[in-house]
C-alpha cells in the first residue's frame, strides 16, 4: 500500500507501521476499538456491498496521540461532540466529508479537518481513504493556550474546521508533522526511544500544540497575535504550577504566598499585573476545568454533579452552575449525561 500526500514516508514502509493497534473486518469490533481511542460514536457502512477492513496505528506522546487509520469501506461516523479532545485529520489518500460547527469540510490530501471538542461533528469517510490524525487532550491544549496568553480562558478553544495544508500559513505544521512521523518511523516499540524521554516528549507536546495554535485560526488567535504581557516573575509561574498540582487540596492565599516566597500583597499585585486575575480566581478556574474533565469521564448512573462539584470545592451549587455554563456553554448535568 503506497501512501500519497504531504506526509508520505521517505521509504517503502507505510506510515506508523511500527505501532499497530488493531486490524479487523468486524464492524462492531472496529467501533469498539476506535471508541477506546476517541469516544463513543455511531458507525455504519454506507454501501452495504462493501466490507469493513479497518486498521489503526497509534503512537501516544504525553497529551497527544499521533495515529493513522482507515476503514476500507465508505462509512458514516457520528460521535456528536468529542468532549475532551481536539482532532486533526489529514488524509494521506482518498477523501472524507466533515460536517462541523456549521462548516462542510471536503477533506483530501490538500485539506485537513480540525475538529474542536465542544461542537458536534459527523464524518463521511471514503472507502479508499487512509488518514493521519493527531489527537490532543483538551485539558492539555487549553493549559498551553493559557500559558501563551498569560491568563485564563473564558471559553473553550474552538478552531476553524478547515486547514489548507498547501497554504503558507500551514507550512510549519506540515514540516513538523513530516519530522514527527519520520521520528516515530525510526522507533522500535520494544526498545527505548528518544520520544519516551520525559524531557523530550514534553518539548514535542509543546511544539505540536504551539504550532497548531499559531498556524490554524481559532477564537484566541487575535489575542495570541497581539503583544503579550511582560514576562511574569518566577513567583507567578511557581504559584501557577503549585495550583495545577494541588488544586484538589484546600489551598489558601496564605499558603500560596508562602510557597511563592512573597507576601500575599505582592502575590495579588503580581497576578493582577501579569495575569489580569487573582490567585484564588486562577485556582477556581483550574478547579472548574477539573470538574469538567471528571464529568466528561463519569457515568450518570454512578456519579452526581453535586458530588463532583463538592469534591472540587464548589459548595454553592447555584453559583457553580451559572459559572460552569458561562465557561462551557452547557449545564454540568448536560456534560455528565453525554
C-alpha atoms as a printed R data frame, in Angstrom:
    type eleno elety resid chain resno       x      y      z
1   ATOM     1    CA   UNK     A     1   0.000  0.000  0.000
2   ATOM     2    CA   UNK     A     2   1.560  3.259 -1.144
3   ATOM     3    CA   UNK     A     3   0.522  6.348  0.764
4   ATOM     4    CA   UNK     A     4   0.154  9.643 -1.045
5   ATOM     5    CA   UNK     A     5   0.001 13.270  0.102
6   ATOM     6    CA   UNK     A     6   2.068 15.594  2.238
7   ATOM     7    CA   UNK     A     7   3.153 13.026  4.821
8   ATOM     8    CA   UNK     A     8   4.170 10.054  2.687
9   ATOM     9    CA   UNK     A     9   7.184  8.300  4.223
10  ATOM    10    CA   UNK     A    10  10.547  8.512  2.502
11  ATOM    11    CA   UNK     A    11  10.872  4.727  2.303
12  ATOM    12    CA   UNK     A    12   8.550  1.934  1.289
13  ATOM    13    CA   UNK     A    13   7.289  1.233  4.801
14  ATOM    14    CA   UNK     A    14   3.745  2.547  5.497
15  ATOM    15    CA   UNK     A    15   3.406  5.423  7.937
16  ATOM    16    CA   UNK     A    16   3.446  4.407 11.655
17  ATOM    17    CA   UNK     A    17   3.516  0.727 10.667
18  ATOM    18    CA   UNK     A    18   5.693  0.009 13.707
19  ATOM    19    CA   UNK     A    19   2.842  0.959 16.084
20  ATOM    20    CA   UNK     A    20  -0.158 -1.216 15.101
21  ATOM    21    CA   UNK     A    21  -3.189 -1.010 17.380
22  ATOM    22    CA   UNK     A    22  -5.769 -3.215 15.644
23  ATOM    23    CA   UNK     A    23  -6.949 -4.658 12.351
24  ATOM    24    CA   UNK     A    24 -10.440 -6.068 11.881
25  ATOM    25    CA   UNK     A    25 -13.163 -6.829  9.345
26  ATOM    26    CA   UNK     A    26 -15.895 -6.735 12.018
27  ATOM    27    CA   UNK     A    27 -17.930 -3.502 12.202
28  ATOM    28    CA   UNK     A    28 -18.756 -3.777 15.918
29  ATOM    29    CA   UNK     A    29 -15.160 -4.534 16.825
30  ATOM    30    CA   UNK     A    30 -13.951 -1.574 14.779
31  ATOM    31    CA   UNK     A    31 -16.406  0.732 16.540
32  ATOM    32    CA   UNK     A    32 -15.340 -0.574 19.957
33  ATOM    33    CA   UNK     A    33 -11.616 -0.239 19.247
34  ATOM    34    CA   UNK     A    34 -11.957  3.266 17.800
35  ATOM    35    CA   UNK     A    35 -14.172  4.338 20.731
36  ATOM    36    CA   UNK     A    36 -11.378  3.470 23.151
37  ATOM    37    CA   UNK     A    37  -9.038  5.887 21.377
38  ATOM    38    CA   UNK     A    38 -11.564  8.632 20.667
39  ATOM    39    CA   UNK     A    39 -15.097  8.496 22.107
40  ATOM    40    CA   UNK     A    40 -18.350  6.581 21.813
41  ATOM    41    CA   UNK     A    41 -19.935  7.009 18.381
42  ATOM    42    CA   UNK     A    42 -22.305  5.575 15.812
43  ATOM    43    CA   UNK     A    43 -20.705  3.812 12.856
44  ATOM    44    CA   UNK     A    44 -22.391  2.403  9.786
45  ATOM    45    CA   UNK     A    45 -21.308  1.204  6.366
46  ATOM    46    CA   UNK     A    46 -22.789  3.466  3.671
47  ATOM    47    CA   UNK     A    47 -22.514  0.972  0.825
48  ATOM    48    CA   UNK     A    48 -23.668 -2.445  2.061
49  ATOM    49    CA   UNK     A    49 -21.821 -4.140 -0.786
50  ATOM    50    CA   UNK     A    50 -18.539 -3.021  0.781
51  ATOM    51    CA   UNK     A    51 -16.815 -4.838  3.611
52  ATOM    52    CA   UNK     A    52 -15.013 -3.250  6.521
53  ATOM    53    CA   UNK     A    53 -11.248 -3.610  6.565
54  ATOM    54    CA   UNK     A    54 -10.382 -1.294  9.430
55  ATOM    55    CA   UNK     A    55  -6.934 -0.749 10.867
56  ATOM    56    CA   UNK     A    56  -5.342  1.760 13.214
57  ATOM    57    CA   UNK     A    57  -1.799  2.645 14.236
58  ATOM    58    CA   UNK     A    58  -1.132  4.868 17.237
59  ATOM    59    CA   UNK     A    59   1.855  6.433 18.993
60  ATOM    60    CA   UNK     A    60   0.888  8.280 22.237
61  ATOM    61    CA   UNK     A    61   3.189 11.116 23.342
62  ATOM    62    CA   UNK     A    62   2.058 12.621 26.664
63  ATOM    63    CA   UNK     A    63  -1.154 14.594 25.968
64  ATOM    64    CA   UNK     A    64  -1.161 13.945 22.231
65  ATOM    65    CA   UNK     A    65  -1.526 10.879 20.061
66  ATOM    66    CA   UNK     A    66  -0.181 10.502 16.524
67  ATOM    67    CA   UNK     A    67  -2.026  7.883 14.516
68  ATOM    68    CA   UNK     A    68  -3.088  6.535 11.170
69  ATOM    69    CA   UNK     A    69  -6.310  4.767 10.312
70  ATOM    70    CA   UNK     A    70  -8.578  3.527  7.565
71  ATOM    71    CA   UNK     A    71 -11.909  1.681  7.378
72  ATOM    72    CA   UNK     A    72 -11.581  0.073  3.950
73  ATOM    73    CA   UNK     A    73 -15.211  0.925  3.196
74  ATOM    74    CA   UNK     A    74 -17.296  4.059  2.894
75  ATOM    75    CA   UNK     A    75 -18.599  4.686  6.415
76  ATOM    76    CA   UNK     A    76 -20.635  7.331  8.249
77  ATOM    77    CA   UNK     A    77 -19.296  8.294 11.683
78  ATOM    78    CA   UNK     A    78 -21.389 10.244 14.187
79  ATOM    79    CA   UNK     A    79 -19.736 10.915 17.558
80  ATOM    80    CA   UNK     A    80 -21.736 14.040 18.448
81  ATOM    81    CA   UNK     A    81 -19.277 16.184 20.410
82  ATOM    82    CA   UNK     A    82 -15.772 14.873 21.032
83  ATOM    83    CA   UNK     A    83 -15.883 16.327 24.544
84  ATOM    84    CA   UNK     A    84 -12.353 16.032 25.872
85  ATOM    85    CA   UNK     A    85 -10.041 16.225 22.865
86  ATOM    86    CA   UNK     A    86  -9.301 18.117 19.646
87  ATOM    87    CA   UNK     A    87  -8.824 16.035 16.490
88  ATOM    88    CA   UNK     A    88  -6.821 16.959 13.380
89  ATOM    89    CA   UNK     A    89  -7.444 14.622 10.415
90  ATOM    90    CA   UNK     A    90  -5.172 14.675  7.351
91  ATOM    91    CA   UNK     A    91  -5.990 12.245  4.519
92  ATOM    92    CA   UNK     A    92  -2.929 10.539  3.073
93  ATOM    93    CA   UNK     A    93  -5.090  9.068  0.352
94  ATOM    94    CA   UNK     A    94  -8.754  9.451 -0.594
95  ATOM    95    CA   UNK     A    95 -11.153 11.904  0.997
96  ATOM    96    CA   UNK     A    96 -13.824 12.439  3.613
97  ATOM    97    CA   UNK     A    97 -16.575 14.990  4.230
98  ATOM    98    CA   UNK     A    98 -16.620 16.530  7.699
99  ATOM    99    CA   UNK     A    99 -19.678 18.464  8.910
100 ATOM   100    CA   UNK     A   100 -18.614 20.561 11.882
101 ATOM   101    CA   UNK     A   101 -19.559 23.862 13.535
102 ATOM   102    CA   UNK     A   102 -21.710 24.961 10.603
103 ATOM   103    CA   UNK     A   103 -18.981 24.168  8.053
104 ATOM   104    CA   UNK     A   104 -18.639 21.431  5.459
105 ATOM   105    CA   UNK     A   105 -15.018 20.446  5.006
106 ATOM   106    CA   UNK     A   106 -14.250 18.418  1.882
107 ATOM   107    CA   UNK     A   107 -11.076 16.920  3.255
108 ATOM   108    CA   UNK     A   108  -8.413 15.397  0.981
109 ATOM   109    CA   UNK     A   109  -4.636 15.254  0.694
110 ATOM   110    CA   UNK     A   110  -4.525 19.066  0.484
111 ATOM   111    CA   UNK     A   111  -7.222 19.922  3.028
112 ATOM   112    CA   UNK     A   112  -7.228 18.708  6.626
113 ATOM   113    CA   UNK     A   113 -10.070 18.987  9.130
114 ATOM   114    CA   UNK     A   114  -9.709 20.334 12.661
115 ATOM   115    CA   UNK     A   115 -12.488 19.192 14.992
116 ATOM   116    CA   UNK     A   116 -12.969 21.112 18.244
117 ATOM   117    CA   UNK     A   117 -14.332 19.222 21.277
118 ATOM   118    CA   UNK     A   118 -17.351 21.437 22.016
119 ATOM   119    CA   UNK     A   119 -19.046 21.374 18.579
120 ATOM   120    CA   UNK     A   120 -20.945 18.423 17.090
121 ATOM   121    CA   UNK     A   121 -19.318 16.617 14.179
122 ATOM   122    CA   UNK     A   122 -20.268 13.972 11.624
123 ATOM   123    CA   UNK     A   123 -17.893 12.363  9.135
124 ATOM   124    CA   UNK     A   124 -18.380 10.559  5.829
125 ATOM   125    CA   UNK     A   125 -15.173  8.573  5.332
126 ATOM   126    CA   UNK     A   126 -14.448  7.422  1.767
127 ATOM   127    CA   UNK     A   127 -13.770  3.764  1.004
128 ATOM   128    CA   UNK     A   128 -10.249  4.448 -0.288
129 ATOM   129    CA   UNK     A   129  -9.351  6.906  2.489
130 ATOM   130    CA   UNK     A   130  -6.296  6.444  4.688
131 ATOM   131    CA   UNK     A   131  -5.599  9.283  7.100
132 ATOM   132    CA   UNK     A   132  -3.058 10.601  9.551
133 ATOM   133    CA   UNK     A   133  -4.575 12.035 12.723
134 ATOM   134    CA   UNK     A   134  -3.425 13.985 15.758
135 ATOM   135    CA   UNK     A   135  -5.454 13.660 18.947
136 ATOM   136    CA   UNK     A   136  -4.819 16.391 21.556
137 ATOM   137    CA   UNK     A   137  -6.289 16.207 25.058
138 ATOM   138    CA   UNK     A   138  -8.482 19.227 25.648
139 ATOM   139    CA   UNK     A   139  -7.057 19.935 29.090
140 ATOM   140    CA   UNK     A   140  -3.502 19.842 27.697
141 ATOM   141    CA   UNK     A   141  -4.377 22.130 24.782
142 ATOM   142    CA   UNK     A   142  -6.132 24.661 26.997
143 ATOM   143    CA   UNK     A   143  -3.305 24.637 29.530
144 ATOM   144    CA   UNK     A   144  -0.796 25.509 26.820
145 ATOM   145    CA   UNK     A   145  -3.109 28.198 25.433
146 ATOM   146    CA   UNK     A   146  -3.494 29.725 28.911
147 ATOM   147    CA   UNK     A   147   0.257 29.778 29.333
148 ATOM   148    CA   UNK     A   148   0.768 31.541 25.996
149 ATOM   149    CA   UNK     A   149  -1.906 34.109 26.780
150 ATOM   150    CA   UNK     A   150  -0.724 34.657 30.323
151 ATOM   151    CA   UNK     A   151  -4.237 34.426 31.725
152 ATOM   152    CA   UNK     A   152  -7.401 32.357 31.957
153 ATOM   153    CA   UNK     A   153  -9.689 31.140 29.173
154 ATOM   154    CA   UNK     A   154 -13.251 32.371 29.426
155 ATOM   155    CA   UNK     A   155 -14.465 29.972 26.729
156 ATOM   156    CA   UNK     A   156 -13.198 26.762 25.098
157 ATOM   157    CA   UNK     A   157 -10.636 26.898 22.292
158 ATOM   158    CA   UNK     A   158 -12.518 26.471 19.007
159 ATOM   159    CA   UNK     A   159 -10.669 26.187 15.693
160 ATOM   160    CA   UNK     A   160 -11.707 26.961 12.137
161 ATOM   161    CA   UNK     A   161 -12.573 23.454 10.889
162 ATOM   162    CA   UNK     A   162 -10.752 23.667  7.524
163 ATOM   163    CA   UNK     A   163  -6.950 23.599  7.273
164 ATOM   164    CA   UNK     A   164  -5.427 24.245  3.833
165 ATOM   165    CA   UNK     A   165  -2.191 22.280  4.006
166 ATOM   166    CA   UNK     A   166  -0.726 23.971  0.940
167 ATOM   167    CA   UNK     A   167  -1.114 27.495  2.333
168 ATOM   168    CA   UNK     A   168   1.940 29.403  3.536
169 ATOM   169    CA   UNK     A   169   0.341 29.696  6.978
170 ATOM   170    CA   UNK     A   170   0.297 25.901  7.429
171 ATOM   171    CA   UNK     A   171   3.783 25.071  6.148
172 ATOM   172    CA   UNK     A   172   5.224 24.982  9.669
173 ATOM   173    CA   UNK     A   173   2.552 22.452 10.652
174 ATOM   174    CA   UNK     A   174   3.256 20.293  7.584
175 ATOM   175    CA   UNK     A   175   7.016 20.324  8.196
176 ATOM   176    CA   UNK     A   176   6.507 19.448 11.864
177 ATOM   177    CA   UNK     A   177   4.231 16.513 11.002
178 ATOM   178    CA   UNK     A   178   6.755 15.198  8.465
179 ATOM   179    CA   UNK     A   179   9.526 15.349 11.042
180 ATOM   180    CA   UNK     A   180   7.402 13.765 13.771
181 ATOM   181    CA   UNK     A   181   6.232 10.907 11.548
182 ATOM   182    CA   UNK     A   182   9.806 10.260 10.467
183 ATOM   183    CA   UNK     A   183  10.987 10.140 14.085
184 ATOM   184    CA   UNK     A   184   8.208  7.704 15.001
185 ATOM   185    CA   UNK     A   185   9.021  5.612 11.934
186 ATOM   186    CA   UNK     A   186  12.550  5.010 13.236
187 ATOM   187    CA   UNK     A   187  11.377  3.848 16.673
188 ATOM   188    CA   UNK     A   188  11.358  0.302 17.943
189 ATOM   189    CA   UNK     A   189   8.242 -0.141 20.159
190 ATOM   190    CA   UNK     A   190  10.064 -2.824 22.176
191 ATOM   191    CA   UNK     A   191  13.144 -0.688 22.764
192 ATOM   192    CA   UNK     A   192  13.994  2.624 24.386
193 ATOM   193    CA   UNK     A   193  13.071  5.596 22.185
194 ATOM   194    CA   UNK     A   194  14.002  9.252 22.390
195 ATOM   195    CA   UNK     A   195  10.293 10.182 22.383
196 ATOM   196    CA   UNK     A   196   9.929  8.251 25.643
197 ATOM   197    CA   UNK     A   197  12.218 10.713 27.396
198 ATOM   198    CA   UNK     A   198  10.032 12.895 29.692
199 ATOM   199    CA   UNK     A   199  12.043 15.984 28.772
200 ATOM   200    CA   UNK     A   200  11.923 15.390 25.031
201 ATOM   201    CA   UNK     A   201   8.296 14.253 24.928
202 ATOM   202    CA   UNK     A   202   7.256 17.377 26.859
203 ATOM   203    CA   UNK     A   203   9.021 19.511 24.255
204 ATOM   204    CA   UNK     A   204   7.324 17.619 21.411
205 ATOM   205    CA   UNK     A   205   3.909 18.059 23.047
206 ATOM   206    CA   UNK     A   206   4.513 21.776 23.456
207 ATOM   207    CA   UNK     A   207   5.816 22.155 19.884
208 ATOM   208    CA   UNK     A   208   2.809 20.381 18.341
209 ATOM   209    CA   UNK     A   209   0.258 22.407 20.316
210 ATOM   210    CA   UNK     A   210   2.041 25.742 19.885
211 ATOM   211    CA   UNK     A   211   2.389 25.202 16.131
212 ATOM   212    CA   UNK     A   212  -1.310 24.355 15.843
213 ATOM   213    CA   UNK     A   213  -2.294 27.441 17.851
214 ATOM   214    CA   UNK     A   214  -0.144 29.680 15.666
215 ATOM   215    CA   UNK     A   215  -0.985 28.120 12.263
216 ATOM   216    CA   UNK     A   216  -4.703 27.374 12.489
217 ATOM   217    CA   UNK     A   217  -7.211 30.202 13.179
218 ATOM   218    CA   UNK     A   218  -9.229 29.925 16.387
219 ATOM   219    CA   UNK     A   219 -11.120 32.169 18.786
220 ATOM   220    CA   UNK     A   220  -7.937 33.213 20.628
221 ATOM   221    CA   UNK     A   221  -5.786 33.851 17.527
222 ATOM   222    CA   UNK     A   222  -6.132 37.622 17.723
223 ATOM   223    CA   UNK     A   223  -5.064 37.696 21.365
224 ATOM   224    CA   UNK     A   224  -2.092 35.440 20.659
225 ATOM   225    CA   UNK     A   225  -1.016 37.671 17.770
226 ATOM   226    CA   UNK     A   226  -1.011 40.749 19.971
227 ATOM   227    CA   UNK     A   227   1.978 41.700 22.062
228 ATOM   228    CA   UNK     A   228   1.544 39.619 25.199
229 ATOM   229    CA   UNK     A   229   2.052 40.781 28.756
230 ATOM   230    CA   UNK     A   230   5.537 41.287 30.122
231 ATOM   231    CA   UNK     A   231   7.293 38.112 31.194
232 ATOM   232    CA   UNK     A   232   5.878 37.240 34.572
233 ATOM   233    CA   UNK     A   233   8.204 36.956 37.572
234 ATOM   234    CA   UNK     A   234   9.244 33.490 38.665
235 ATOM   235    CA   UNK     A   235   6.965 33.562 41.711
236 ATOM   236    CA   UNK     A   236   3.886 33.890 39.467
237 ATOM   237    CA   UNK     A   237   4.819 30.846 37.407
238 ATOM   238    CA   UNK     A   238   5.784 28.968 40.578
239 ATOM   239    CA   UNK     A   239   2.353 29.666 42.065
240 ATOM   240    CA   UNK     A   240   0.577 28.562 38.886
241 ATOM   241    CA   UNK     A   241   2.438 25.243 38.861
242 ATOM   242    CA   UNK     A   242   1.641 24.749 42.542
243 ATOM   243    CA   UNK     A   243  -2.060 25.395 41.924
244 ATOM   244    CA   UNK     A   244  -2.091 22.968 38.965
245 ATOM   245    CA   UNK     A   245  -0.535 20.256 41.149
246 ATOM   246    CA   UNK     A   246  -2.508 20.919 44.350
247 ATOM   247    CA   UNK     A   247  -5.903 22.066 43.066
248 ATOM   248    CA   UNK     A   248  -7.598 19.160 44.843
249 ATOM   249    CA   UNK     A   249  -6.325 20.370 48.224
250 ATOM   250    CA   UNK     A   250  -7.875 23.103 50.452
251 ATOM   251    CA   UNK     A   251  -5.446 25.879 49.454
252 ATOM   252    CA   UNK     A   252  -5.484 29.354 50.988
253 ATOM   253    CA   UNK     A   253  -3.974 32.603 49.782
254 ATOM   254    CA   UNK     A   254  -1.539 32.439 52.687
255 ATOM   255    CA   UNK     A   255  -0.291 29.005 51.652
256 ATOM   256    CA   UNK     A   256   0.133 30.155 48.056
257 ATOM   257    CA   UNK     A   257   2.123 33.213 49.124
258 ATOM   258    CA   UNK     A   258   4.272 31.138 51.450
259 ATOM   259    CA   UNK     A   259   5.044 28.656 48.663
260 ATOM   260    CA   UNK     A   260   5.869 31.505 46.266
261 ATOM   261    CA   UNK     A   261   8.116 33.166 48.833
262 ATOM   262    CA   UNK     A   262   6.369 36.557 48.679
263 ATOM   263    CA   UNK     A   263   3.781 38.444 50.668
264 ATOM   264    CA   UNK     A   264   0.091 37.999 49.923
265 ATOM   265    CA   UNK     A   265   0.010 41.624 48.792
266 ATOM   266    CA   UNK     A   266   2.832 41.031 46.290
267 ATOM   267    CA   UNK     A   267   1.132 37.857 45.070
268 ATOM   268    CA   UNK     A   268  -2.153 39.687 44.442
269 ATOM   269    CA   UNK     A   269  -0.345 42.559 42.715
270 ATOM   270    CA   UNK     A   270   1.663 40.179 40.533
271 ATOM   271    CA   UNK     A   271  -1.385 38.233 39.355
272 ATOM   272    CA   UNK     A   272  -3.262 41.461 38.662
273 ATOM   273    CA   UNK     A   273  -0.408 42.917 36.627
274 ATOM   274    CA   UNK     A   274   0.738 39.861 34.694
275 ATOM   275    CA   UNK     A   275  -2.334 37.636 34.558
276 ATOM   276    CA   UNK     A   276  -5.246 40.079 34.866
277 ATOM   277    CA   UNK     A   277  -6.817 37.915 37.558
278 ATOM   278    CA   UNK     A   278  -6.289 36.940 41.202
279 ATOM   279    CA   UNK     A   279  -4.570 33.855 42.628
280 ATOM   280    CA   UNK     A   280  -7.835 32.493 44.011
281 ATOM   281    CA   UNK     A   281  -9.696 33.098 40.739
282 ATOM   282    CA   UNK     A   282  -6.923 31.231 38.957
283 ATOM   283    CA   UNK     A   283  -7.417 28.362 41.419
284 ATOM   284    CA   UNK     A   284 -11.172 28.450 40.814
285 ATOM   285    CA   UNK     A   285 -10.673 28.317 37.035
286 ATOM   286    CA   UNK     A   286  -8.339 25.322 37.332
287 ATOM   287    CA   UNK     A   287 -10.839 23.514 39.571
288 ATOM   288    CA   UNK     A   288 -13.645 24.263 37.129
289 ATOM   289    CA   UNK     A   289 -11.600 22.638 34.366
290 ATOM   290    CA   UNK     A   290 -11.051 19.582 36.569
291 ATOM   291    CA   UNK     A   291 -14.801 19.321 37.273
292 ATOM   292    CA   UNK     A   292 -15.479 19.464 33.546
293 ATOM   293    CA   UNK     A   293 -12.968 16.701 32.815
294 ATOM   294    CA   UNK     A   294 -14.357 14.489 35.584
295 ATOM   295    CA   UNK     A   295 -17.950 14.931 34.398
296 ATOM   296    CA   UNK     A   296 -16.932 14.006 30.854
297 ATOM   297    CA   UNK     A   297 -15.292 10.812 32.094
298 ATOM   298    CA   UNK     A   298 -18.063  9.785 34.502
299 ATOM   299    CA   UNK     A   299 -21.295  7.847 34.038
300 ATOM   300    CA   UNK     A   300 -24.563  9.486 35.239
301 ATOM   301    CA   UNK     A   301 -25.731  6.269 36.904
302 ATOM   302    CA   UNK     A   302 -22.738  6.215 39.275
303 ATOM   303    CA   UNK     A   303 -21.905  9.932 39.634
304 ATOM   304    CA   UNK     A   304 -23.789 13.096 40.535
305 ATOM   305    CA   UNK     A   305 -22.940 16.684 39.669
306 ATOM   306    CA   UNK     A   306 -23.204 17.579 43.366
307 ATOM   307    CA   UNK     A   307 -20.584 15.003 44.375
308 ATOM   308    CA   UNK     A   308 -18.113 16.171 41.747
309 ATOM   309    CA   UNK     A   309 -18.667 19.867 42.445
310 ATOM   310    CA   UNK     A   310 -18.293 19.418 46.196
311 ATOM   311    CA   UNK     A   311 -15.160 17.321 45.728
312 ATOM   312    CA   UNK     A   312 -13.541 20.247 43.904
313 ATOM   313    CA   UNK     A   313 -14.584 22.825 46.483
314 ATOM   314    CA   UNK     A   314 -17.759 24.253 44.912
315 ATOM   315    CA   UNK     A   315 -20.175 24.296 47.833
316 ATOM   316    CA   UNK     A   316 -22.683 26.830 46.455
317 ATOM   317    CA   UNK     A   317 -24.279 24.786 43.680
318 ATOM   318    CA   UNK     A   318 -26.341 27.651 42.266
319 ATOM   319    CA   UNK     A   319 -23.307 29.855 41.688
320 ATOM   320    CA   UNK     A   320 -21.360 26.852 40.455
321 ATOM   321    CA   UNK     A   321 -23.971 26.008 37.786
322 ATOM   322    CA   UNK     A   322 -24.002 29.596 36.486
323 ATOM   323    CA   UNK     A   323 -20.201 29.788 36.321
324 ATOM   324    CA   UNK     A   324 -19.982 26.354 34.698
325 ATOM   325    CA   UNK     A   325 -22.406 27.255 31.922
326 ATOM   326    CA   UNK     A   326 -20.547 30.501 31.273
327 ATOM   327    CA   UNK     A   327 -17.294 28.532 30.868
328 ATOM   328    CA   UNK     A   328 -18.515 25.556 28.836
329 ATOM   329    CA   UNK     A   329 -21.757 26.652 27.193
330 ATOM   330    CA   UNK     A   330 -23.889 23.957 28.827
331 ATOM   331    CA   UNK     A   331 -25.077 22.868 32.252
332 ATOM   332    CA   UNK     A   332 -22.953 20.418 34.266
333 ATOM   333    CA   UNK     A   333 -25.751 17.846 34.098
334 ATOM   334    CA   UNK     A   334 -25.687 18.057 30.302
335 ATOM   335    CA   UNK     A   335 -21.958 17.315 30.315
336 ATOM   336    CA   UNK     A   336 -22.459 14.355 32.654
337 ATOM   337    CA   UNK     A   337 -25.287 12.995 30.507
338 ATOM   338    CA   UNK     A   338 -23.230 12.916 27.326
